[in-house]
Amino acid sequence: MNEQAAIKKRHAAAAAVRYLQQDMILGIGTGTTVNVFIELLASGGTAALPRAVVSSSEASTARLRAAGMTVLDVNDVGRLPLYIDGADEATRRRQLTKGGGGALTGEKIIAAAAERFVCILDDSKLVSTLGRFPLPVEVIPMARSYVARRLSEFGGRPVWRRGIITDYGNHILDVHGLSIEDPVAMEQTINQITGVVTCGLFAARGADRLLVGTDEGVEEI
Ligand code: 5RP
């Protein structure tokens, strides 16, 4: 990561701190921007500290435990007031593409369960139309070829992310070359294909806030 990108991520992560409330249960996503946020929590320098967290991935769980946080199973948590996570792309309508880190299914579950989803990202990821970033789709391994053929019908080029097995034992197809004019419709259509676990469009349930790190600070959308 270059220094300019690192500064932007720090700006976005630092802006998320003010959404914390003392002793809340907090949902935490996955990725390098979230890792900056976890470091802030671990440093103890935030005015409020969560009582416990739920995590979207094994990678974040390991990091959170190493930082001394209590990590709960999302099944054991009733109310989840806040989820903080990054994104690979976002529009100003707060619709997202996620899953570059392969954790899209856990991320979608926590985003769905959370009352508020605050997304932290840098300004290089703001787009007018989703699709520049290849769309990740998690698939049951047996269905990989079938789903790839079906995804080709959307005009994109699905590429198997070889060597990656998700936390749930599945494969990922990255669909290149899409121009996603109607993210809600495409999310629903792809999720209906037999063998798809979920796709990386967060459109029906997008973010409630974008905290966009820039050179100067943060833009809130
Ligand atoms: C992981 C994700 C991440 O939120 C996304 O890839 C952004 O990561 P980063 O903050 O490292 O750019 O969806 O599955």
Short mmCIF file of N, CA and C in Angstrom, two decimals, residues 11-188:
data_model
loop_
_atom_site.label_atom_id
_atom_site.label_comp_id
_atom_site.label_asym_id
_atom_site.label_seq_id
_atom_site.Cartn_x
_atom_site.Cartn_y
_atom_site.Cartn_z
N HIS A 11 -7.58 8.28 7.67
CA HIS A 11 -8.61 9.32 7.84
C HIS A 11 -10.00 8.68 7.96
N ALA A 12 -10.29 7.72 7.07
CA ALA A 12 -11.62 7.08 7.10
C ALA A 12 -11.82 6.31 8.39
N ALA A 13 -10.81 5.54 8.79
CA ALA A 13 -10.94 4.72 10.01
C ALA A 13 -11.10 5.60 11.24
N ALA A 14 -10.34 6.69 11.29
CA ALA A 14 -10.42 7.58 12.46
C ALA A 14 -11.81 8.21 12.56
N ALA A 15 -12.41 8.51 11.41
CA ALA A 15 -13.75 9.14 11.42
C ALA A 15 -14.81 8.18 11.95
N ALA A 16 -14.56 6.87 11.82
CA ALA A 16 -15.56 5.88 12.28
C ALA A 16 -15.61 5.79 13.80
N VAL A 17 -14.55 6.21 14.45
CA VAL A 17 -14.46 6.07 15.91
C VAL A 17 -15.62 6.78 16.61
N ARG A 18 -16.05 7.90 16.02
CA ARG A 18 -17.09 8.66 16.74
C ARG A 18 -18.47 7.99 16.67
N TYR A 19 -18.60 6.92 15.90
CA TYR A 19 -19.87 6.18 15.89
C TYR A 19 -19.93 5.15 17.02
N LEU A 20 -18.82 4.95 17.71
CA LEU A 20 -18.77 3.95 18.79
C LEU A 20 -19.53 4.45 20.01
N GLN A 21 -20.15 3.51 20.69
CA GLN A 21 -20.75 3.84 21.99
C GLN A 21 -20.19 2.88 23.02
N GLN A 22 -20.00 3.39 24.23
CA GLN A 22 -19.41 2.59 25.29
C GLN A 22 -20.23 1.31 25.51
N ASP A 23 -19.54 0.17 25.56
CA ASP A 23 -20.13 -1.14 25.90
C ASP A 23 -21.10 -1.68 24.85
N MET A 24 -21.10 -1.12 23.67
CA MET A 24 -21.94 -1.66 22.61
C MET A 24 -21.35 -2.98 22.10
N ILE A 25 -22.19 -3.73 21.35
CA ILE A 25 -21.66 -4.85 20.57
C ILE A 25 -21.46 -4.32 19.16
N LEU A 26 -20.29 -4.55 18.62
CA LEU A 26 -19.91 -3.92 17.35
C LEU A 26 -19.60 -5.00 16.31
N GLY A 27 -20.14 -4.83 15.10
CA GLY A 27 -19.77 -5.70 13.98
C GLY A 27 -18.54 -5.14 13.28
N ILE A 28 -17.61 -6.03 12.96
CA ILE A 28 -16.36 -5.60 12.33
C ILE A 28 -16.14 -6.41 11.06
N GLY A 29 -15.80 -5.71 9.97
CA GLY A 29 -15.58 -6.36 8.69
C GLY A 29 -14.15 -6.83 8.49
N THR A 30 -13.73 -6.79 7.22
CA THR A 30 -12.46 -7.40 6.83
C THR A 30 -11.73 -6.48 5.86
N GLY A 31 -10.41 -6.48 5.94
CA GLY A 31 -9.63 -5.75 4.93
C GLY A 31 -8.63 -4.79 5.56
N THR A 32 -7.85 -4.15 4.73
CA THR A 32 -6.77 -3.31 5.23
C THR A 32 -7.30 -2.04 5.91
N THR A 33 -8.42 -1.50 5.44
CA THR A 33 -8.97 -0.29 6.07
C THR A 33 -9.53 -0.64 7.45
N VAL A 34 -10.23 -1.76 7.51
CA VAL A 34 -10.74 -2.23 8.81
C VAL A 34 -9.57 -2.54 9.75
N ASN A 35 -8.49 -3.06 9.21
CA ASN A 35 -7.34 -3.35 10.08
C ASN A 35 -6.82 -2.09 10.77
N VAL A 36 -6.87 -0.97 10.05
CA VAL A 36 -6.46 0.30 10.65
C VAL A 36 -7.42 0.64 11.80
N PHE A 37 -8.70 0.40 11.56
CA PHE A 37 -9.70 0.67 12.61
C PHE A 37 -9.46 -0.24 13.82
N ILE A 38 -9.15 -1.51 13.57
CA ILE A 38 -8.88 -2.45 14.68
C ILE A 38 -7.66 -1.96 15.48
N GLU A 39 -6.66 -1.47 14.77
CA GLU A 39 -5.47 -0.94 15.48
C GLU A 39 -5.86 0.22 16.40
N LEU A 40 -6.77 1.08 15.91
CA LEU A 40 -7.22 2.20 16.74
C LEU A 40 -7.91 1.70 18.01
N LEU A 41 -8.76 0.68 17.83
CA LEU A 41 -9.44 0.10 18.99
C LEU A 41 -8.42 -0.51 19.95
N ALA A 42 -7.47 -1.25 19.38
CA ALA A 42 -6.49 -1.96 20.20
C ALA A 42 -5.60 -0.99 20.97
N SER A 43 -5.39 0.19 20.40
CA SER A 43 -4.50 1.16 21.06
C SER A 43 -5.16 1.77 22.30
N GLY A 44 -6.49 1.54 22.43
CA GLY A 44 -7.21 2.07 23.59
C GLY A 44 -7.39 3.57 23.53
N GLY A 45 -7.12 4.15 22.39
CA GLY A 45 -7.17 5.60 22.27
C GLY A 45 -8.53 6.14 21.88
N THR A 46 -9.57 5.27 21.84
CA THR A 46 -10.89 5.76 21.46
C THR A 46 -11.68 6.13 22.72
N ALA A 47 -12.52 7.14 22.60
CA ALA A 47 -13.27 7.61 23.78
C ALA A 47 -14.21 6.53 24.29
N ALA A 48 -14.80 5.74 23.38
CA ALA A 48 -15.71 4.67 23.78
C ALA A 48 -15.13 3.33 23.31
N LEU A 49 -15.39 2.29 24.09
CA LEU A 49 -14.90 0.96 23.72
C LEU A 49 -16.06 -0.03 23.67
N PRO A 50 -16.14 -0.87 22.63
CA PRO A 50 -17.21 -1.88 22.63
C PRO A 50 -16.98 -2.92 23.72
N ARG A 51 -18.08 -3.50 24.17
CA ARG A 51 -17.99 -4.60 25.17
C ARG A 51 -17.49 -5.86 24.48
N ALA A 52 -17.95 -6.05 23.24
CA ALA A 52 -17.56 -7.23 22.47
C ALA A 52 -17.80 -6.93 21.00
N VAL A 53 -17.25 -7.79 20.15
CA VAL A 53 -17.43 -7.61 18.71
C VAL A 53 -17.94 -8.90 18.08
N VAL A 54 -18.55 -8.78 16.90
CA VAL A 54 -18.77 -9.93 16.02
C VAL A 54 -17.97 -9.64 14.76
N SER A 55 -17.46 -10.69 14.15
CA SER A 55 -16.50 -10.51 13.07
C SER A 55 -16.97 -11.18 11.80
N SER A 56 -16.62 -10.56 10.65
CA SER A 56 -17.09 -11.08 9.37
C SER A 56 -16.20 -12.17 8.79
N SER A 57 -15.06 -12.45 9.42
CA SER A 57 -14.13 -13.42 8.81
C SER A 57 -13.19 -14.01 9.86
N GLU A 58 -12.63 -15.13 9.52
CA GLU A 58 -11.65 -15.75 10.42
C GLU A 58 -10.43 -14.84 10.54
N ALA A 59 -10.06 -14.17 9.44
CA ALA A 59 -8.88 -13.30 9.47
C ALA A 59 -9.09 -12.16 10.48
N SER A 60 -10.26 -11.52 10.43
CA SER A 60 -10.51 -10.42 11.38
C SER A 60 -10.66 -10.95 12.80
N THR A 61 -11.27 -12.13 12.94
CA THR A 61 -11.41 -12.71 14.29
C THR A 61 -10.04 -12.90 14.92
N ALA A 62 -9.09 -13.44 14.16
CA ALA A 62 -7.74 -13.66 14.70
C ALA A 62 -7.12 -12.34 15.13
N ARG A 63 -7.28 -11.33 14.28
CA ARG A 63 -6.71 -10.01 14.57
C ARG A 63 -7.35 -9.39 15.82
N LEU A 64 -8.67 -9.52 15.92
CA LEU A 64 -9.39 -8.93 17.06
C LEU A 64 -9.01 -9.63 18.36
N ARG A 65 -8.89 -10.97 18.29
CA ARG A 65 -8.51 -11.72 19.50
C ARG A 65 -7.10 -11.33 19.92
N ALA A 66 -6.21 -11.18 18.93
CA ALA A 66 -4.82 -10.80 19.24
C ALA A 66 -4.79 -9.42 19.89
N ALA A 67 -5.79 -8.59 19.55
CA ALA A 67 -5.87 -7.25 20.13
C ALA A 67 -6.57 -7.26 21.49
N GLY A 68 -6.95 -8.44 21.95
CA GLY A 68 -7.55 -8.56 23.28
C GLY A 68 -9.05 -8.33 23.32
N MET A 69 -9.69 -8.31 22.14
CA MET A 69 -11.14 -8.07 22.13
C MET A 69 -11.89 -9.39 22.34
N THR A 70 -13.07 -9.27 22.90
CA THR A 70 -13.96 -10.43 23.03
C THR A 70 -14.76 -10.58 21.74
N VAL A 71 -14.61 -11.73 21.07
CA VAL A 71 -15.31 -11.94 19.80
C VAL A 71 -16.45 -12.93 20.02
N LEU A 72 -17.67 -12.50 19.73
CA LEU A 72 -18.85 -13.34 19.91
C LEU A 72 -19.32 -13.89 18.57
N ASP A 73 -20.05 -15.00 18.65
CA ASP A 73 -20.72 -15.56 17.48
C ASP A 73 -21.95 -14.68 17.20
N VAL A 74 -22.14 -14.31 15.95
CA VAL A 74 -23.27 -13.42 15.63
C VAL A 74 -24.61 -14.08 15.99
N ASN A 75 -24.63 -15.42 16.03
CA ASN A 75 -25.86 -16.13 16.42
C ASN A 75 -26.23 -15.88 17.88
N ASP A 76 -25.24 -15.51 18.67
CA ASP A 76 -25.49 -15.35 20.11
C ASP A 76 -25.76 -13.90 20.49
N VAL A 77 -25.87 -13.05 19.49
CA VAL A 77 -26.03 -11.62 19.75
C VAL A 77 -27.43 -11.23 19.30
N GLY A 78 -28.15 -10.53 20.16
CA GLY A 78 -29.48 -10.09 19.77
C GLY A 78 -29.36 -8.85 18.89
N ARG A 79 -29.29 -7.72 19.53
CA ARG A 79 -29.24 -6.45 18.82
C ARG A 79 -27.82 -6.16 18.38
N LEU A 80 -27.66 -5.74 17.13
CA LEU A 80 -26.33 -5.35 16.65
C LEU A 80 -26.45 -3.92 16.11
N PRO A 81 -26.11 -2.92 16.94
CA PRO A 81 -26.40 -1.54 16.55
C PRO A 81 -25.53 -1.01 15.41
N LEU A 82 -24.32 -1.56 15.26
CA LEU A 82 -23.39 -0.92 14.32
C LEU A 82 -22.46 -1.94 13.68
N TYR A 83 -22.24 -1.76 12.38
CA TYR A 83 -21.27 -2.57 11.63
C TYR A 83 -20.32 -1.62 10.92
N ILE A 84 -19.03 -1.86 11.06
CA ILE A 84 -18.03 -1.04 10.37
C ILE A 84 -17.23 -1.94 9.45
N ASP A 85 -17.19 -1.58 8.17
CA ASP A 85 -16.47 -2.41 7.19
C ASP A 85 -16.04 -1.54 6.01
N GLY A 86 -15.12 -2.06 5.23
CA GLY A 86 -14.64 -1.38 4.04
C GLY A 86 -15.45 -1.76 2.81
N ALA A 87 -14.92 -1.39 1.64
CA ALA A 87 -15.56 -1.76 0.36
C ALA A 87 -14.52 -1.67 -0.74
N ASP A 88 -14.81 -2.34 -1.83
CA ASP A 88 -13.92 -2.27 -3.00
C ASP A 88 -14.35 -1.16 -3.96
N GLU A 89 -15.62 -0.86 -3.95
CA GLU A 89 -16.18 0.22 -4.79
C GLU A 89 -17.44 0.74 -4.11
N ALA A 90 -17.74 2.00 -4.33
CA ALA A 90 -18.99 2.55 -3.79
C ALA A 90 -19.49 3.67 -4.70
N THR A 91 -20.81 3.79 -4.76
CA THR A 91 -21.41 4.94 -5.43
C THR A 91 -21.89 5.92 -4.37
N ARG A 92 -22.23 7.13 -4.81
CA ARG A 92 -22.74 8.12 -3.87
C ARG A 92 -24.13 7.76 -3.36
N ARG A 93 -24.74 6.76 -3.99
CA ARG A 93 -26.02 6.25 -3.45
C ARG A 93 -25.77 5.20 -2.36
N ARG A 94 -24.48 4.99 -2.03
CA ARG A 94 -24.03 4.09 -0.96
C ARG A 94 -24.28 2.63 -1.30
N GLN A 95 -24.29 2.33 -2.58
CA GLN A 95 -24.31 0.92 -3.01
C GLN A 95 -22.86 0.49 -3.24
N LEU A 96 -22.56 -0.75 -2.89
CA LEU A 96 -21.17 -1.18 -2.79
C LEU A 96 -20.90 -2.45 -3.58
N THR A 97 -19.62 -2.61 -3.94
CA THR A 97 -19.09 -3.92 -4.28
C THR A 97 -18.10 -4.28 -3.19
N LYS A 98 -18.22 -5.52 -2.68
CA LYS A 98 -17.33 -6.01 -1.64
C LYS A 98 -16.91 -7.44 -1.98
N GLY A 99 -15.93 -7.92 -1.23
CA GLY A 99 -15.51 -9.32 -1.43
C GLY A 99 -14.12 -9.46 -2.02
N GLY A 100 -13.44 -8.32 -2.20
CA GLY A 100 -12.06 -8.40 -2.70
C GLY A 100 -11.18 -9.24 -1.78
N GLY A 101 -11.51 -9.23 -0.49
CA GLY A 101 -10.77 -10.04 0.48
C GLY A 101 -11.37 -11.43 0.67
N GLY A 102 -12.42 -11.73 -0.08
CA GLY A 102 -13.00 -13.08 -0.05
C GLY A 102 -13.96 -13.34 1.10
N ALA A 103 -14.31 -12.28 1.84
CA ALA A 103 -15.13 -12.48 3.04
C ALA A 103 -16.58 -12.03 2.83
N LEU A 104 -17.03 -12.02 1.57
CA LEU A 104 -18.32 -11.37 1.27
C LEU A 104 -19.51 -11.99 1.99
N THR A 105 -19.51 -13.31 2.18
CA THR A 105 -20.69 -13.94 2.78
C THR A 105 -20.85 -13.54 4.25
N GLY A 106 -19.76 -13.62 5.00
CA GLY A 106 -19.83 -13.19 6.40
C GLY A 106 -20.17 -11.71 6.49
N GLU A 107 -19.63 -10.94 5.56
CA GLU A 107 -19.88 -9.49 5.56
C GLU A 107 -21.36 -9.21 5.28
N LYS A 108 -21.93 -9.99 4.37
CA LYS A 108 -23.34 -9.74 4.04
C LYS A 108 -24.25 -10.10 5.21
N ILE A 109 -23.89 -11.16 5.90
CA ILE A 109 -24.72 -11.59 7.04
C ILE A 109 -24.69 -10.51 8.14
N ILE A 110 -23.51 -10.01 8.42
CA ILE A 110 -23.42 -9.01 9.50
C ILE A 110 -24.06 -7.69 9.06
N ALA A 111 -23.86 -7.32 7.81
CA ALA A 111 -24.50 -6.09 7.32
C ALA A 111 -26.02 -6.21 7.41
N ALA A 112 -26.54 -7.39 7.08
CA ALA A 112 -27.99 -7.59 7.13
C ALA A 112 -28.50 -7.49 8.56
N ALA A 113 -27.72 -8.04 9.49
CA ALA A 113 -28.16 -8.08 10.89
C ALA A 113 -28.01 -6.73 11.60
N ALA A 114 -27.15 -5.86 11.05
CA ALA A 114 -26.83 -4.62 11.76
C ALA A 114 -27.88 -3.54 11.51
N GLU A 115 -28.11 -2.74 12.54
CA GLU A 115 -29.04 -1.62 12.40
C GLU A 115 -28.42 -0.50 11.56
N ARG A 116 -27.10 -0.34 11.68
CA ARG A 116 -26.43 0.73 10.96
C ARG A 116 -25.12 0.20 10.40
N PHE A 117 -24.87 0.47 9.12
CA PHE A 117 -23.65 0.02 8.46
C PHE A 117 -22.86 1.25 8.03
N VAL A 118 -21.71 1.44 8.66
CA VAL A 118 -20.83 2.56 8.32
C VAL A 118 -19.66 2.00 7.53
N CYS A 119 -19.50 2.48 6.32
CA CYS A 119 -18.48 1.94 5.41
C CYS A 119 -17.30 2.91 5.33
N ILE A 120 -16.10 2.38 5.52
CA ILE A 120 -14.88 3.21 5.50
C ILE A 120 -14.05 2.84 4.28
N LEU A 121 -13.69 3.85 3.51
CA LEU A 121 -12.99 3.59 2.25
C LEU A 121 -12.21 4.84 1.85
N ASP A 122 -11.36 4.69 0.84
CA ASP A 122 -10.66 5.89 0.36
C ASP A 122 -11.27 6.35 -0.95
N ASP A 123 -10.99 7.59 -1.31
CA ASP A 123 -11.73 8.22 -2.41
C ASP A 123 -11.43 7.60 -3.78
N SER A 124 -10.39 6.78 -3.90
CA SER A 124 -10.11 6.11 -5.18
C SER A 124 -11.20 5.08 -5.50
N LYS A 125 -12.01 4.72 -4.50
CA LYS A 125 -13.01 3.67 -4.70
C LYS A 125 -14.40 4.22 -5.04
N LEU A 126 -14.54 5.55 -5.08
CA LEU A 126 -15.84 6.14 -5.44
C LEU A 126 -16.03 6.08 -6.95
N VAL A 127 -17.14 5.53 -7.40
CA VAL A 127 -17.41 5.40 -8.84
C VAL A 127 -18.84 5.89 -9.13
N SER A 128 -19.10 6.23 -10.39
CA SER A 128 -20.48 6.58 -10.72
C SER A 128 -21.29 5.32 -11.04
N THR A 129 -20.64 4.30 -11.59
CA THR A 129 -21.32 3.04 -11.90
C THR A 129 -20.45 1.88 -11.40
N LEU A 130 -21.05 0.97 -10.64
CA LEU A 130 -20.28 -0.19 -10.14
C LEU A 130 -19.89 -1.10 -11.31
N GLY A 131 -18.77 -1.76 -11.17
CA GLY A 131 -18.35 -2.72 -12.20
C GLY A 131 -16.89 -2.59 -12.59
N ARG A 132 -16.28 -1.45 -12.25
CA ARG A 132 -14.85 -1.32 -12.55
C ARG A 132 -14.06 -2.38 -11.79
N PHE A 133 -14.42 -2.57 -10.52
CA PHE A 133 -13.81 -3.63 -9.72
C PHE A 133 -14.53 -4.94 -10.07
N PRO A 134 -13.79 -6.00 -10.38
CA PRO A 134 -14.45 -7.28 -10.74
C PRO A 134 -15.37 -7.75 -9.61
N LEU A 135 -16.58 -8.14 -9.98
CA LEU A 135 -17.59 -8.49 -8.98
C LEU A 135 -17.34 -9.90 -8.43
N PRO A 136 -17.05 -10.02 -7.11
CA PRO A 136 -16.86 -11.35 -6.54
C PRO A 136 -18.20 -12.08 -6.35
N VAL A 137 -18.20 -13.36 -6.66
CA VAL A 137 -19.38 -14.20 -6.43
C VAL A 137 -18.91 -15.47 -5.74
N GLU A 138 -19.44 -15.74 -4.54
CA GLU A 138 -19.06 -16.97 -3.83
C GLU A 138 -19.96 -18.10 -4.30
N VAL A 139 -19.35 -19.23 -4.67
CA VAL A 139 -20.12 -20.35 -5.23
C VAL A 139 -19.77 -21.64 -4.51
N ILE A 140 -20.76 -22.53 -4.43
CA ILE A 140 -20.51 -23.90 -3.97
C ILE A 140 -19.56 -24.53 -5.00
N PRO A 141 -18.47 -25.18 -4.57
CA PRO A 141 -17.46 -25.67 -5.53
C PRO A 141 -18.06 -26.50 -6.68
N MET A 142 -19.02 -27.35 -6.38
CA MET A 142 -19.60 -28.22 -7.42
C MET A 142 -20.28 -27.41 -8.53
N ALA A 143 -20.72 -26.22 -8.20
CA ALA A 143 -21.50 -25.41 -9.16
C ALA A 143 -20.64 -24.40 -9.92
N ARG A 144 -19.33 -24.43 -9.72
CA ARG A 144 -18.48 -23.35 -10.24
C ARG A 144 -18.62 -23.15 -11.75
N SER A 145 -18.52 -24.23 -12.53
CA SER A 145 -18.57 -24.08 -14.00
C SER A 145 -19.96 -23.63 -14.45
N TYR A 146 -20.97 -24.24 -13.86
CA TYR A 146 -22.34 -23.88 -14.23
C TYR A 146 -22.58 -22.39 -13.95
N VAL A 147 -22.21 -21.96 -12.75
CA VAL A 147 -22.45 -20.54 -12.39
C VAL A 147 -21.64 -19.63 -13.31
N ALA A 148 -20.42 -20.03 -13.65
CA ALA A 148 -19.60 -19.20 -14.55
C ALA A 148 -20.30 -19.03 -15.89
N ARG A 149 -20.88 -20.11 -16.41
CA ARG A 149 -21.59 -19.99 -17.70
C ARG A 149 -22.77 -19.05 -17.58
N ARG A 150 -23.50 -19.16 -16.49
CA ARG A 150 -24.67 -18.28 -16.29
C ARG A 150 -24.24 -16.81 -16.14
N LEU A 151 -23.12 -16.60 -15.43
CA LEU A 151 -22.65 -15.22 -15.22
C LEU A 151 -22.20 -14.59 -16.54
N SER A 152 -21.70 -15.41 -17.46
CA SER A 152 -21.27 -14.89 -18.78
C SER A 152 -22.44 -14.24 -19.51
N GLU A 153 -23.65 -14.70 -19.20
CA GLU A 153 -24.83 -14.15 -19.89
C GLU A 153 -25.03 -12.66 -19.58
N PHE A 154 -24.42 -12.18 -18.49
CA PHE A 154 -24.56 -10.75 -18.15
C PHE A 154 -23.56 -9.89 -18.91
N GLY A 155 -22.74 -10.54 -19.74
CA GLY A 155 -21.78 -9.78 -20.54
C GLY A 155 -20.43 -9.62 -19.88
N GLY A 156 -20.29 -10.18 -18.67
CA GLY A 156 -18.99 -10.09 -17.99
C GLY A 156 -18.16 -11.34 -18.24
N ARG A 157 -16.95 -11.33 -17.71
CA ARG A 157 -16.02 -12.45 -17.89
C ARG A 157 -15.65 -13.00 -16.52
N PRO A 158 -16.27 -14.14 -16.13
CA PRO A 158 -15.98 -14.70 -14.81
C PRO A 158 -14.62 -15.39 -14.79
N VAL A 159 -13.84 -15.11 -13.75
CA VAL A 159 -12.52 -15.72 -13.59
C VAL A 159 -12.48 -16.37 -12.21
N TRP A 160 -12.13 -17.65 -12.19
CA TRP A 160 -12.03 -18.39 -10.92
C TRP A 160 -10.83 -17.86 -10.13
N ARG A 161 -11.06 -17.44 -8.88
CA ARG A 161 -9.96 -16.99 -8.01
C ARG A 161 -9.27 -18.24 -7.44
N ARG A 162 -8.38 -18.82 -8.26
CA ARG A 162 -7.77 -20.10 -7.91
C ARG A 162 -6.98 -20.03 -6.62
N GLY A 163 -7.06 -21.12 -5.87
CA GLY A 163 -6.25 -21.22 -4.66
C GLY A 163 -6.92 -20.60 -3.44
N ILE A 164 -8.07 -19.96 -3.65
CA ILE A 164 -8.77 -19.34 -2.51
C ILE A 164 -9.98 -20.19 -2.14
N ILE A 165 -10.02 -20.59 -0.89
CA ILE A 165 -11.18 -21.28 -0.32
C ILE A 165 -11.73 -20.35 0.76
N THR A 166 -13.02 -20.07 0.69
CA THR A 166 -13.59 -19.13 1.66
C THR A 166 -13.71 -19.76 3.05
N ASP A 167 -14.09 -18.94 4.02
CA ASP A 167 -14.29 -19.44 5.39
C ASP A 167 -15.35 -20.54 5.43
N TYR A 168 -16.19 -20.61 4.39
CA TYR A 168 -17.28 -21.58 4.37
C TYR A 168 -17.00 -22.72 3.39
N GLY A 169 -15.74 -22.83 2.93
CA GLY A 169 -15.33 -23.95 2.07
C GLY A 169 -15.70 -23.79 0.61
N ASN A 170 -15.99 -22.57 0.20
CA ASN A 170 -16.46 -22.35 -1.17
C ASN A 170 -15.41 -21.69 -2.06
N HIS A 171 -15.76 -21.56 -3.36
CA HIS A 171 -14.89 -20.90 -4.34
C HIS A 171 -15.42 -19.50 -4.65
N ILE A 172 -14.55 -18.69 -5.27
CA ILE A 172 -14.96 -17.34 -5.69
C ILE A 172 -14.71 -17.17 -7.18
N LEU A 173 -15.71 -16.65 -7.86
CA LEU A 173 -15.57 -16.20 -9.25
C LEU A 173 -15.55 -14.68 -9.23
N ASP A 174 -14.60 -14.06 -9.93
CA ASP A 174 -14.56 -12.61 -10.06
C ASP A 174 -15.03 -12.26 -11.47
N VAL A 175 -16.09 -11.48 -11.56
CA VAL A 175 -16.66 -11.18 -12.87
C VAL A 175 -16.13 -9.83 -13.35
N HIS A 176 -15.31 -9.90 -14.41
CA HIS A 176 -14.69 -8.69 -14.98
C HIS A 176 -15.58 -8.11 -16.07
N GLY A 177 -15.45 -6.80 -16.23
CA GLY A 177 -16.04 -6.14 -17.41
C GLY A 177 -17.53 -5.88 -17.32
N LEU A 178 -18.09 -5.86 -16.12
CA LEU A 178 -19.53 -5.56 -16.00
C LEU A 178 -19.74 -4.05 -15.90
N SER A 179 -20.87 -3.58 -16.38
CA SER A 179 -21.29 -2.22 -16.09
C SER A 179 -22.65 -2.36 -15.41
N ILE A 180 -22.69 -2.09 -14.11
CA ILE A 180 -23.85 -2.48 -13.31
C ILE A 180 -24.78 -1.27 -13.16
N GLU A 181 -25.72 -1.16 -14.09
CA GLU A 181 -26.61 0.00 -14.10
C GLU A 181 -27.68 -0.11 -13.03
N ASP A 182 -28.11 -1.32 -12.74
CA ASP A 182 -29.16 -1.52 -11.73
C ASP A 182 -28.65 -2.54 -10.71
N PRO A 183 -27.89 -2.06 -9.70
CA PRO A 183 -27.25 -2.98 -8.76
C PRO A 183 -28.23 -3.86 -7.97
N VAL A 184 -29.42 -3.30 -7.61
CA VAL A 184 -30.37 -4.09 -6.83
C VAL A 184 -30.86 -5.27 -7.67
N ALA A 185 -31.22 -5.00 -8.92
CA ALA A 185 -31.72 -6.07 -9.79
C ALA A 185 -30.64 -7.10 -10.05
N MET A 186 -29.41 -6.65 -10.30
CA MET A 186 -28.35 -7.61 -10.58
C MET A 186 -28.02 -8.45 -9.34
N GLU A 187 -28.03 -7.82 -8.18
CA GLU A 187 -27.76 -8.58 -6.95
C GLU A 187 -28.81 -9.68 -6.79
N GLN A 188 -30.07 -9.31 -6.98
CA GLN A 188 -31.13 -10.32 -6.80
C GLN A 188 -31.02 -11.42 -7.84
#
